[in-house]
Short mmCIF file of C-alpha atoms in Angstrom, two decimals:
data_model
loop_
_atom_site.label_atom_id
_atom_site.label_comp_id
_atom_site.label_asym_id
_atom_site.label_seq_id
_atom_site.Cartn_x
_atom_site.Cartn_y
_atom_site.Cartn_z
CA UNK A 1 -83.24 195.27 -101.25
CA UNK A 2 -79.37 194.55 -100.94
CA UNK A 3 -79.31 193.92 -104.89
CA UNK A 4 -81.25 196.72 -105.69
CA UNK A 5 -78.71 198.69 -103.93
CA UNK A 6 -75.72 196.82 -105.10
CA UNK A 7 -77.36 197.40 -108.53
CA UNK A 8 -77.82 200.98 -108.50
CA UNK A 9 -74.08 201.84 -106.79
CA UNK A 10 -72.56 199.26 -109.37
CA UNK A 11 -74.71 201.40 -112.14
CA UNK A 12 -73.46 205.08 -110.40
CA UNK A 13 -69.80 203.63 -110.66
CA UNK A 14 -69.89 202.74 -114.27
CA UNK A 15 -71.67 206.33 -115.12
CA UNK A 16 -68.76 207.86 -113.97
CA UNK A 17 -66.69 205.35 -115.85
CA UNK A 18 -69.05 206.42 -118.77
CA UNK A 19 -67.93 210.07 -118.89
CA UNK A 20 -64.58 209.47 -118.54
CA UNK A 21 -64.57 206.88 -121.76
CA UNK A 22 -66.63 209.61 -123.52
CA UNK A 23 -63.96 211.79 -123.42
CA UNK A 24 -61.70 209.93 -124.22
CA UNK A 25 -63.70 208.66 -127.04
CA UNK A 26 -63.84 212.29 -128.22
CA UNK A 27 -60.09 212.70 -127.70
CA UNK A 28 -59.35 209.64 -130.02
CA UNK A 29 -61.80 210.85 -132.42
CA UNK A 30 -59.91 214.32 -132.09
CA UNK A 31 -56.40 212.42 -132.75
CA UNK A 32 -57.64 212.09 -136.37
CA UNK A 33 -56.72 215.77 -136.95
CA UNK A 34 -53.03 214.53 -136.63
CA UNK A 35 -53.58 211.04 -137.75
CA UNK A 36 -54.74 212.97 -141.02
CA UNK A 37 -50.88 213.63 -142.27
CA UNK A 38 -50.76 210.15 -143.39
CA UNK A 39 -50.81 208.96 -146.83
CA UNK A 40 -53.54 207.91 -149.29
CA UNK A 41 -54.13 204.77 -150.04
CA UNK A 42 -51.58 201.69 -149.32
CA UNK A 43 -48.82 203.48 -150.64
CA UNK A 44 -48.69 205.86 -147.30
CA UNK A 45 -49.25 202.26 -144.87
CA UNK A 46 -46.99 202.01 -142.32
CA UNK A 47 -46.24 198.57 -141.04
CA UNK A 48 -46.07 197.69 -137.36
CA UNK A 49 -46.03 194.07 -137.63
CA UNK A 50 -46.02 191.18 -140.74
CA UNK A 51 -49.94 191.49 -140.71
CA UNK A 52 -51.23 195.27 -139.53
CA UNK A 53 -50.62 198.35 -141.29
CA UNK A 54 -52.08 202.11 -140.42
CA UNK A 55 -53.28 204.75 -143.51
CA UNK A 56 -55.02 207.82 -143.30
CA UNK A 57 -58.62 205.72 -143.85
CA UNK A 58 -57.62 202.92 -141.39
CA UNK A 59 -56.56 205.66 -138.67
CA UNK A 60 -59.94 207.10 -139.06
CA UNK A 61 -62.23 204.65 -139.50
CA UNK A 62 -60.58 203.19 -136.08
CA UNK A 63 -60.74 206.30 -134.66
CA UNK A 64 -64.65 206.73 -135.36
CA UNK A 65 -65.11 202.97 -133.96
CA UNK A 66 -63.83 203.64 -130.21
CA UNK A 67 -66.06 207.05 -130.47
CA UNK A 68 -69.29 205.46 -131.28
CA UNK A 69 -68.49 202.24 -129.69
CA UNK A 70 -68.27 204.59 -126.49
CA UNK A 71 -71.37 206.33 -127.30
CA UNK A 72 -73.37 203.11 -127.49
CA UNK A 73 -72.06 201.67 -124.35
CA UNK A 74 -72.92 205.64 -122.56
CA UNK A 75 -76.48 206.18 -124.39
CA UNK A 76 -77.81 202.40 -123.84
CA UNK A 77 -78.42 202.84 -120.08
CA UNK A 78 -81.87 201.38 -120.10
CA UNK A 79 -80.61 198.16 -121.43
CA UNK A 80 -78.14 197.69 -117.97
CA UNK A 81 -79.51 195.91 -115.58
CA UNK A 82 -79.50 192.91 -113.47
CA UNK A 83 -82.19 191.25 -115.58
CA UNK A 84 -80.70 192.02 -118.90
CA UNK A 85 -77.30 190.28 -117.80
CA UNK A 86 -75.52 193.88 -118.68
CA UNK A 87 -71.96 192.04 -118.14
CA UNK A 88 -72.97 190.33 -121.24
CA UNK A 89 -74.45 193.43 -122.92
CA UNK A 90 -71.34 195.49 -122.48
CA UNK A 91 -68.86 192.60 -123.73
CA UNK A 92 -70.59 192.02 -126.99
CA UNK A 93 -70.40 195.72 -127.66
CA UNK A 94 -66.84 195.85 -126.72
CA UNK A 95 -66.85 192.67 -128.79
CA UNK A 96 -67.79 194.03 -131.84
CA UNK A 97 -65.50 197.68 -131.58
CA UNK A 98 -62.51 195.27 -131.53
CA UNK A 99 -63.74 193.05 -134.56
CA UNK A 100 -63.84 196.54 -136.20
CA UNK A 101 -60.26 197.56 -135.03
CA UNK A 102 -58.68 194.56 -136.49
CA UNK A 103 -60.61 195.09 -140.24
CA UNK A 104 -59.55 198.33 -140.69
CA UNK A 105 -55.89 197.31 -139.09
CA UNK A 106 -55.25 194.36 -141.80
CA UNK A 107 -52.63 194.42 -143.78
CA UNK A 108 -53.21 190.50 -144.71
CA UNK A 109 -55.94 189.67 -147.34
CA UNK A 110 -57.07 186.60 -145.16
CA UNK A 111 -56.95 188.48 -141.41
CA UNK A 112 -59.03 191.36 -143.49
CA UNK A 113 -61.50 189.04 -144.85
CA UNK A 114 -62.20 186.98 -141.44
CA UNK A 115 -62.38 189.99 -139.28
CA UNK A 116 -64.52 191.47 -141.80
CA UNK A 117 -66.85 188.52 -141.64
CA UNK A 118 -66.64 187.45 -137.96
CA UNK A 119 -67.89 191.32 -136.94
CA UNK A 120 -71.58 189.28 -137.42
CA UNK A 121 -71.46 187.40 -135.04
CA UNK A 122 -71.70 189.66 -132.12
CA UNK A 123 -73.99 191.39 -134.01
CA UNK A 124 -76.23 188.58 -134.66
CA UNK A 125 -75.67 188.09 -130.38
CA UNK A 126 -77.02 191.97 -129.79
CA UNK A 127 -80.10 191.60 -131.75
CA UNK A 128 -81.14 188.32 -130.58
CA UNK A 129 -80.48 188.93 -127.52
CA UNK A 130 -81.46 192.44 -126.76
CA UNK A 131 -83.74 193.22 -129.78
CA UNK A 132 -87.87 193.90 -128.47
CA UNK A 133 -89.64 192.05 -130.68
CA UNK A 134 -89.91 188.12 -131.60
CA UNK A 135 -89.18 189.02 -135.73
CA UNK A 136 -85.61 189.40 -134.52
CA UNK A 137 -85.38 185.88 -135.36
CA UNK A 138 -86.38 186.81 -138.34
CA UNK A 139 -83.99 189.91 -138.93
CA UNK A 140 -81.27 188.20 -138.18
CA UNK A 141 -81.88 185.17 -140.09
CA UNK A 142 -82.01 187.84 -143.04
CA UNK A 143 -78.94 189.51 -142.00
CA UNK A 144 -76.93 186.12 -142.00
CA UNK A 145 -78.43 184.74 -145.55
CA UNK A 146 -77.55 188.34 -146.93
CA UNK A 147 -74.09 188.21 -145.36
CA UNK A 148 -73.30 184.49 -146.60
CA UNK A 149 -74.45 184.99 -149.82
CA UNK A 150 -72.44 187.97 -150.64
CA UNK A 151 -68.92 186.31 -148.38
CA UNK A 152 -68.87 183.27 -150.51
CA UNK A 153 -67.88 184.26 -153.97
CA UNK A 154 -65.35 186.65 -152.57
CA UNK A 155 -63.45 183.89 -150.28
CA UNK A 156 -63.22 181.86 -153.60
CA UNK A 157 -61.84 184.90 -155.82
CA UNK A 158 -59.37 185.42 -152.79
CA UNK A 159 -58.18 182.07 -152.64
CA UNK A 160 -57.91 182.36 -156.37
CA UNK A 161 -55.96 185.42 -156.05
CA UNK A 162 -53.50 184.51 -153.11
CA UNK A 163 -53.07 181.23 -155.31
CA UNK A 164 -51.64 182.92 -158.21
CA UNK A 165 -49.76 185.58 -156.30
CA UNK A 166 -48.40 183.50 -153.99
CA UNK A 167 -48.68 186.36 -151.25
CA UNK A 168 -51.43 187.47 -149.37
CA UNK A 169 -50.23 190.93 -148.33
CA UNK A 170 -51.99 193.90 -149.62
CA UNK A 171 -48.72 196.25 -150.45
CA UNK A 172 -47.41 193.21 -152.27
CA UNK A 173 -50.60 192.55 -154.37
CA UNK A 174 -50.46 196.33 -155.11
CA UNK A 175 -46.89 196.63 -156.16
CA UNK A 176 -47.51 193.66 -158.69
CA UNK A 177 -50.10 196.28 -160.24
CA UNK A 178 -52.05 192.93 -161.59
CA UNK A 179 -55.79 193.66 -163.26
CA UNK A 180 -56.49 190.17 -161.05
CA UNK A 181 -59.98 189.66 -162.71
CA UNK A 182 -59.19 191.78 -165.83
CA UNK A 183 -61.88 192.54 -168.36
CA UNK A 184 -64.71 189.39 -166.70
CA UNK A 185 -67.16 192.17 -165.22
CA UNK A 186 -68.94 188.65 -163.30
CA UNK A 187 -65.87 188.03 -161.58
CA UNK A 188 -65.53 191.48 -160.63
CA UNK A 189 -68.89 191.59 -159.33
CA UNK A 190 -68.64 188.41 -157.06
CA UNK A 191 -65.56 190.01 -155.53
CA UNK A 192 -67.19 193.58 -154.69
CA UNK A 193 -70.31 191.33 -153.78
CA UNK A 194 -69.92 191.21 -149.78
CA UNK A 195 -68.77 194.58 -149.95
CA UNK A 196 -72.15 195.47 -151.55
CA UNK A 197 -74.21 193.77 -149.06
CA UNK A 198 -72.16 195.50 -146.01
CA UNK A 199 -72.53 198.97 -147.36
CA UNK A 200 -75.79 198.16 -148.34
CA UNK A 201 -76.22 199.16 -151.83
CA UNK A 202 -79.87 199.20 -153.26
CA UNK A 203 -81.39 195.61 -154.25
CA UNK A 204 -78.64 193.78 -151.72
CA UNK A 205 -80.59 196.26 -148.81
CA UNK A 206 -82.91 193.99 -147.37
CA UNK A 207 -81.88 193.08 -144.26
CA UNK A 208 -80.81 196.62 -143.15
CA UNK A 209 -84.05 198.05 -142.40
CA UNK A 210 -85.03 195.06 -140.22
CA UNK A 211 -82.23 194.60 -138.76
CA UNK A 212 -81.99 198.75 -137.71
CA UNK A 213 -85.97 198.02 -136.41
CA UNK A 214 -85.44 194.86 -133.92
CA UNK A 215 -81.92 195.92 -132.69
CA UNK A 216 -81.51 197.84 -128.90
CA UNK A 217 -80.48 201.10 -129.50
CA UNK A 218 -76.73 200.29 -129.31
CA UNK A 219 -76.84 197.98 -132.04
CA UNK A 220 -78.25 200.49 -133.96
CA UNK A 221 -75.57 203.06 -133.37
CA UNK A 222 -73.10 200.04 -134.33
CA UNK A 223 -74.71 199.18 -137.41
CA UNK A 224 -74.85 202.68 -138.83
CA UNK A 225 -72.06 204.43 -137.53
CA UNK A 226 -69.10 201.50 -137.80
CA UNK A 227 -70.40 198.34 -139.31
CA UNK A 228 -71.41 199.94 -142.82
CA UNK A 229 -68.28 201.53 -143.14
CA UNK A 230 -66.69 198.21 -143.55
CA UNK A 231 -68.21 198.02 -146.56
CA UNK A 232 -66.64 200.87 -148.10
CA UNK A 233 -63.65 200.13 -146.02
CA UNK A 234 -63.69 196.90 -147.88
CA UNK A 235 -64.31 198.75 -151.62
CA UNK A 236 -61.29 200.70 -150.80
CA UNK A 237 -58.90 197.82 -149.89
CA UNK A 238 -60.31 195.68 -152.83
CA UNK A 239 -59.62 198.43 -155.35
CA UNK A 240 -56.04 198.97 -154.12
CA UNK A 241 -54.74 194.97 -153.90
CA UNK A 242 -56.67 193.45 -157.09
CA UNK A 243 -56.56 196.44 -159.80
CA UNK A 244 -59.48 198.88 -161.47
CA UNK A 245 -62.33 197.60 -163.05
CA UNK A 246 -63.22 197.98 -166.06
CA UNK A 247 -65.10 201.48 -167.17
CA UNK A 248 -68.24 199.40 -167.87
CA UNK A 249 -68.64 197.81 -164.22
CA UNK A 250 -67.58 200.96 -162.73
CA UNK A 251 -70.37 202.51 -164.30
CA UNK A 252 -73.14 200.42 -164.07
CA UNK A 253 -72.19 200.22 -159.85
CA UNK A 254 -72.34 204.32 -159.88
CA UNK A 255 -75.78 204.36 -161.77
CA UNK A 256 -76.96 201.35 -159.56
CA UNK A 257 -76.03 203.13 -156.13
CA UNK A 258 -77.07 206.65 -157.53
CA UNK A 259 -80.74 205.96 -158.25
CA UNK A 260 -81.50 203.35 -155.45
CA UNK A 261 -80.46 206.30 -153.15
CA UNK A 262 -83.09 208.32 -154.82
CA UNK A 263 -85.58 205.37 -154.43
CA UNK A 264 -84.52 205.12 -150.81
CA UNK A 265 -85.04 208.80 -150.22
CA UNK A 266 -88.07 208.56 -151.70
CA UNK A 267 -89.09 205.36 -149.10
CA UNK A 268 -88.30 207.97 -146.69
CA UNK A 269 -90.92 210.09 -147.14
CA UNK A 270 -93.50 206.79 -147.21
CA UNK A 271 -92.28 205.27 -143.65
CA UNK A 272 -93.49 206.36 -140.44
CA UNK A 273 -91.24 204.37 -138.20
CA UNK A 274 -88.18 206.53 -137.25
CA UNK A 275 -85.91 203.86 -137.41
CA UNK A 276 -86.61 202.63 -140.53
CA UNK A 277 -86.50 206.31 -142.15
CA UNK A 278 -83.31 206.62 -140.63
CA UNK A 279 -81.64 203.65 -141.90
CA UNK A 280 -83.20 204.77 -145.35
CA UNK A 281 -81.29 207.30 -145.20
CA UNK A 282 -78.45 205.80 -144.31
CA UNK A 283 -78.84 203.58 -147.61
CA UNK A 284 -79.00 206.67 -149.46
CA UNK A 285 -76.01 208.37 -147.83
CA UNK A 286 -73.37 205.26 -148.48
CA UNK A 287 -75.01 204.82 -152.09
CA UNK A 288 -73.58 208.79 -152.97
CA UNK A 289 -70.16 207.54 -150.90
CA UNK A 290 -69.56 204.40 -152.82
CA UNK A 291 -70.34 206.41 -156.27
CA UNK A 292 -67.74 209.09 -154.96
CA UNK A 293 -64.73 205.87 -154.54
CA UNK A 294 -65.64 204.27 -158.41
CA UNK A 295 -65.67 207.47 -159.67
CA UNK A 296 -61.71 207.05 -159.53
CA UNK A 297 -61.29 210.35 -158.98
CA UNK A 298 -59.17 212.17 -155.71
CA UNK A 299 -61.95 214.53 -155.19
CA UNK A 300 -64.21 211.68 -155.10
CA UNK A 301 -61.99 209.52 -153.29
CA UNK A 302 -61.90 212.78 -150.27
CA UNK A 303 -65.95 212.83 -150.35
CA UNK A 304 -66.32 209.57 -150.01
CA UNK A 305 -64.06 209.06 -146.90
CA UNK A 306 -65.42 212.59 -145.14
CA UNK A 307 -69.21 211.92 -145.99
CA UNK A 308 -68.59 207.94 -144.49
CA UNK A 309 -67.10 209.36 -141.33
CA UNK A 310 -70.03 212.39 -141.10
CA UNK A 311 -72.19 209.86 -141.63
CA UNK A 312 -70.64 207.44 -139.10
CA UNK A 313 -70.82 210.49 -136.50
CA UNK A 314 -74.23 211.74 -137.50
CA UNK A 315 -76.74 208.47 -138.17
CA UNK A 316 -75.95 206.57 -134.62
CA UNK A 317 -77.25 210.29 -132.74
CA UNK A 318 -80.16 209.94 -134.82
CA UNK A 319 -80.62 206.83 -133.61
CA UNK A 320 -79.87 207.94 -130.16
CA UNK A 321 -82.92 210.47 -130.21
CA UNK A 322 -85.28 208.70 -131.96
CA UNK A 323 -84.81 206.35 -128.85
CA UNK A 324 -85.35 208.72 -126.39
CA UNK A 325 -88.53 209.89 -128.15
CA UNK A 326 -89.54 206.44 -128.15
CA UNK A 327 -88.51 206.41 -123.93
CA UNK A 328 -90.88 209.73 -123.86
CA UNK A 329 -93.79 208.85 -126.27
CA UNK A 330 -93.98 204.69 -126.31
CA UNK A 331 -93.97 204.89 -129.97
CA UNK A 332 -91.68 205.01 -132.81
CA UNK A 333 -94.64 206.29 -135.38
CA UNK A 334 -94.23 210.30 -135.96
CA UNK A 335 -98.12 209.63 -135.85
CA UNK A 336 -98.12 209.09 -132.64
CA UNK A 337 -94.73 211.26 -131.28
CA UNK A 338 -95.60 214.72 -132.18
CA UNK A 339 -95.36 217.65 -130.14
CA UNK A 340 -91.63 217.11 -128.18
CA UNK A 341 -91.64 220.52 -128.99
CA UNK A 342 -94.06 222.02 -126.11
CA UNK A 343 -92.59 219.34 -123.69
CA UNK A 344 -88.92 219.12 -124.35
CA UNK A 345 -87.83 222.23 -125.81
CA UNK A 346 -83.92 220.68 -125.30
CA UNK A 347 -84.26 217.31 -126.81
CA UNK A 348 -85.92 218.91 -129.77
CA UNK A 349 -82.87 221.55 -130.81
CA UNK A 350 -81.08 218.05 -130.98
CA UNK A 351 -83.62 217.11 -133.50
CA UNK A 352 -83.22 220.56 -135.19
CA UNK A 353 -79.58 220.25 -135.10
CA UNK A 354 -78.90 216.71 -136.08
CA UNK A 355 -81.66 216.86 -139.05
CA UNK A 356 -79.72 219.98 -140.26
CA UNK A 357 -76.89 218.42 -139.97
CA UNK A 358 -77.75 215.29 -141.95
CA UNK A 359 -79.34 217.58 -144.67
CA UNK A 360 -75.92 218.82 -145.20
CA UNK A 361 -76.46 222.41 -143.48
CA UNK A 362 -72.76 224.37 -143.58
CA UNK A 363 -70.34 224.33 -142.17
CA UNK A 364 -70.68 220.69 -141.55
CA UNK A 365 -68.25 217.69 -142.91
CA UNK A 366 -71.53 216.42 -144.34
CA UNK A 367 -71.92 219.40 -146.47
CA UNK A 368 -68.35 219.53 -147.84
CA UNK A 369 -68.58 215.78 -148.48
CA UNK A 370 -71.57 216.89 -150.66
CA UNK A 371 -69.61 218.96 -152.30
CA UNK A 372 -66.92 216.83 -152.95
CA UNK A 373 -69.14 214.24 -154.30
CA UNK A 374 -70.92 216.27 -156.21
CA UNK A 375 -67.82 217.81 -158.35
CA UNK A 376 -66.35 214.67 -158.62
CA UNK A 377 -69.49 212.53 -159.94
CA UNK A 378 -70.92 215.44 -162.65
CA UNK A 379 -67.13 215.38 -163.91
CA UNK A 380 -67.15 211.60 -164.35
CA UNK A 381 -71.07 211.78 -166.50
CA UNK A 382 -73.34 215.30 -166.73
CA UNK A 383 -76.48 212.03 -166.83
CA UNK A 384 -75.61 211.82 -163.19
CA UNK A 385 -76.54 215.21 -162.21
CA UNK A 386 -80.35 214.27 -162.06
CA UNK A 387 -79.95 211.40 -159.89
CA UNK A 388 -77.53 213.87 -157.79
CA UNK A 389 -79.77 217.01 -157.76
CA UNK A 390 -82.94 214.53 -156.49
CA UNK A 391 -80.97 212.98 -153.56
CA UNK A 392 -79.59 216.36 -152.49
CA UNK A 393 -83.78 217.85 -152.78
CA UNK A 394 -85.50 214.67 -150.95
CA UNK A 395 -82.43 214.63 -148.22
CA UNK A 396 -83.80 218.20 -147.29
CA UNK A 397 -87.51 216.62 -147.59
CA UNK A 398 -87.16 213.59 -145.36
CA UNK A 399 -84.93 215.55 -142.81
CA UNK A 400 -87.52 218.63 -142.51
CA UNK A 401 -90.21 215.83 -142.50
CA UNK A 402 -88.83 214.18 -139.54
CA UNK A 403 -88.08 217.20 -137.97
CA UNK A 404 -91.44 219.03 -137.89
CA UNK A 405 -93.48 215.92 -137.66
CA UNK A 406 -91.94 214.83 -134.59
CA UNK A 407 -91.54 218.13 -133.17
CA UNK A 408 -94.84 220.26 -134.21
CA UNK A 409 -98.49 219.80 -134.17
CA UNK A 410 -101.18 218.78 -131.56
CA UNK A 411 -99.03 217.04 -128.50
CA UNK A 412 -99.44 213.27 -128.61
CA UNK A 413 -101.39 211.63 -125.00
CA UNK A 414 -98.86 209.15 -125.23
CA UNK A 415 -96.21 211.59 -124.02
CA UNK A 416 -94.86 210.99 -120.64
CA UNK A 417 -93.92 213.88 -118.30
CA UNK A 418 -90.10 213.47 -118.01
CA UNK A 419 -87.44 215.29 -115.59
CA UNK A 420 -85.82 216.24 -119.06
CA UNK A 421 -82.42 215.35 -120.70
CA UNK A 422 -79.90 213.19 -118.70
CA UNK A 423 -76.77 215.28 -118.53
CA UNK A 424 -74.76 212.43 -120.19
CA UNK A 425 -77.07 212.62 -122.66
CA UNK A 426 -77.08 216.18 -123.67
CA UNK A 427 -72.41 215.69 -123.35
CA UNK A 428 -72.53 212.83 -125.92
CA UNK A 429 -75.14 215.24 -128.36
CA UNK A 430 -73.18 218.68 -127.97
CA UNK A 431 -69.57 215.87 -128.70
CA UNK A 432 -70.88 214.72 -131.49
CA UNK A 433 -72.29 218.11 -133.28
CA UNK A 434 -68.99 219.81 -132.25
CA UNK A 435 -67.18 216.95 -133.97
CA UNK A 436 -69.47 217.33 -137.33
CA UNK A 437 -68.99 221.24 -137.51
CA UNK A 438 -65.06 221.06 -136.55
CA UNK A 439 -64.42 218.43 -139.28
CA UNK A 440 -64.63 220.96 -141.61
CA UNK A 441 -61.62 222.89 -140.51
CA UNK A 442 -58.77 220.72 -140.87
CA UNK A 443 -60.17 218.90 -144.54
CA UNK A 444 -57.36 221.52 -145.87
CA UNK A 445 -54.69 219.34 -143.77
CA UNK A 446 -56.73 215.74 -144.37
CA UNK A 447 -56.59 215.77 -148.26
CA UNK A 448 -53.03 217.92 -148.75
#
């Protein structure tokens, strides 16, 4: 009796705590707005030490990692608890927001590239040791033969490269303006190769899905909303310290990423496991980023960064709700969920609003990222504006397919009679949809 009550005034304590780091999460994500009057690219770092640096997409990339690093820690309140070693829990997440701080801090080739690789590893410890079913071992075996496959080609090329430099810091590699791999379109696809597999881009995608399935809900919100932004994180620092590509590798990575996010969106409409849609989508979202960056273009270069960080802000309160659903229903099958509607009239506007939102509904960052992307990419090749016209039509389709089969038809007997929305619930959903429809407002002061 003494631990449960130890247990429950320890969990009331760090509730309060919770609010209090949710505002300041949103606070820090709100310091962006300012943050924004920083350069692009390396040319506008500013250097506080020999081996960190600060640009516009480092301040806001760290910016969205102590937001949704927060939000895990505030949304994943079933997973506290004596039993579940929470200490733990709570240090790994912590864990990995800090791994994610120092990759988008790095100034240094080497510190980038270790940081970007150790961010696993805690990663690998959430899954394993808070994911609900046994093929966990199995996802995260994946994960880890994914990773290592795509890490090991691009330590070699860096060695090669801080070899015949004879520095390792990015400004310095820039302001050599070498074309380190030159015309060799293999070597310049072994060094973009553990980018690829972070983002993920379609055929390197294997292990997201799974992974996404057996993770706890905060591992979830990691992966989408922080840990596949390294990935274009990582395209963006690679193109800045080693050189362009040539036009023919450029385009054969846009066409690659453009039509596997039509095949993804079109897995979305096939799955009935919310997570796995979502993480589909996800797929599809970072393919029309990373075809945004190699299009080489400002515009493209603007849509990229804004859709990454709508998309960092948007996926992980997907994620969020389809775990609550699950809490209500006991399933993750919109088979099986349907009906919220009738029940939970609150927790399905968050459906309406987040599916809207990650359709691309104005006046949304998502939607002007659209935009963006889509001016940029039909300047760069007209061919692209089928692949572009089908993602923007099956995004609509798998969003409004979510959304009314989750939320309409005959009420599921699987749904629990709940109290209704935690009010630290419903704070962390009306933060994050005020934070997608404000973005909007100061892209004329991000991208001056």
């Amino acid at each position: 009796m003494d631990l449960k009550y130890e247990s429950n005034t320890m969990m009331g304590k760090f509730n309060a705590v919770s609010f209090m780091f949710a505002g300041l999460g949103a606070l820090v994500m709100a310091e962006f707005f300012y943050l924004s009057r920083f350069s692009h690219g390396v040319e506008g770092m500013c250097l506080s030490n020999s081996w960190m640096g600060e640009d516009l997409i480092g301040v806001s990339l760290v910016s969205l990692t102590v937001f949704v690093s927060i939000s895990s820690l505030v949304a994943s309140d079933d997973d506290y608890s004596v039993d579940k070693e929470w200490m733990k829990f709570f240090s790994t997440v912590v864990l990995v927001g800090v791994m994610c701080v120092m990759v988008f801090s790095m100034s240094k080739v080497f510190f980038f590239y270790f940081f970007f690789e150790s961010s696993l590893l805690p990663t690998m410890v959430l899954i394993l040791g808070w994911g609900y079913q046994p093929e966990r071992l199995q996802a995260g075996l994946q994960m880890v033969m994914y990773t290592v496959c795509g890490s090991l080609p691009l330590l070699s090329l860096i060695g090669m490269i801080l070899v015949s430099s004879g520095s390792d810091s990015m400004l310095v590699l820039h302001m050599l303006g070498e074309n380190t791999m030159g015309d060799y379109n293999l070597l310049w696809l072994f060094l973009f190769l553990g980018m690829l597999v972070k983002i993920p881009v379609f055929m390197v995608h294997g292990w997201l899905p799974k992974a996404h399935v057996e993770a706890p809900l905060s591992g979830s919100m990691l992966l989408a909303g922080i840990l596949l932004k390294l990935g274009i994180f990582g395209v963006c620092r690679v193109l800045y310290f080693s050189g362009t590509p040539s036009a023919e590798f450029s385009s054969a990575v846009m066409v690659i990423s453009m039509w596997g996010g039509v095949i993804c969106s079109l897995l979305c409409l096939c799955f009935f496991d919310l997570k796995s849609i979502i993480a589909y989508s996800s797929i599809a979202h970072m393919a029309l980023s990373l075809a945004g960056i190699f299009s080489y273009n400002s515009l493209g270069w603007m849509g990229g960064l804004c859709m990454a960080l709508a998309h960092g802000v948007c996926s992980p309160v997907m994620f969020s709700l389809a775990n609550y659903t699950y809490m209500c229903s006991g399933s993750r099958s919109i088979l099986l969920c349907k009906g919220i509607l009738k029940s939970m009239p609150a927790l399905s506007s968050m459906w309406f609003i987040f599916c809207g939102l990650n359709l691309g509904c104005p006046p949304s960052a998502n939607f002007f990222s659209e935009c963006f992307l889509f001016c940029c990419i039909m300047g760069s090749s007209w061919v692209m504006i089928i692949p572009l016209l089908m993602m923007c039509f099956l995004a609509a389709g798998y969003s409004l397919f979510i959304y009314s089969s989750v939320n309409h038809g005959y009420q599921s007997k699987l749904m629990r009679s709940h109290q209704g929305l935690s009010t630290r619930f419903l704070c962390s959903m009306v933060v994050s949809g005020t934070i997608l429809f404000a973005v909007f407002i100061n892209l004329d002061v991000m991208f001056v």
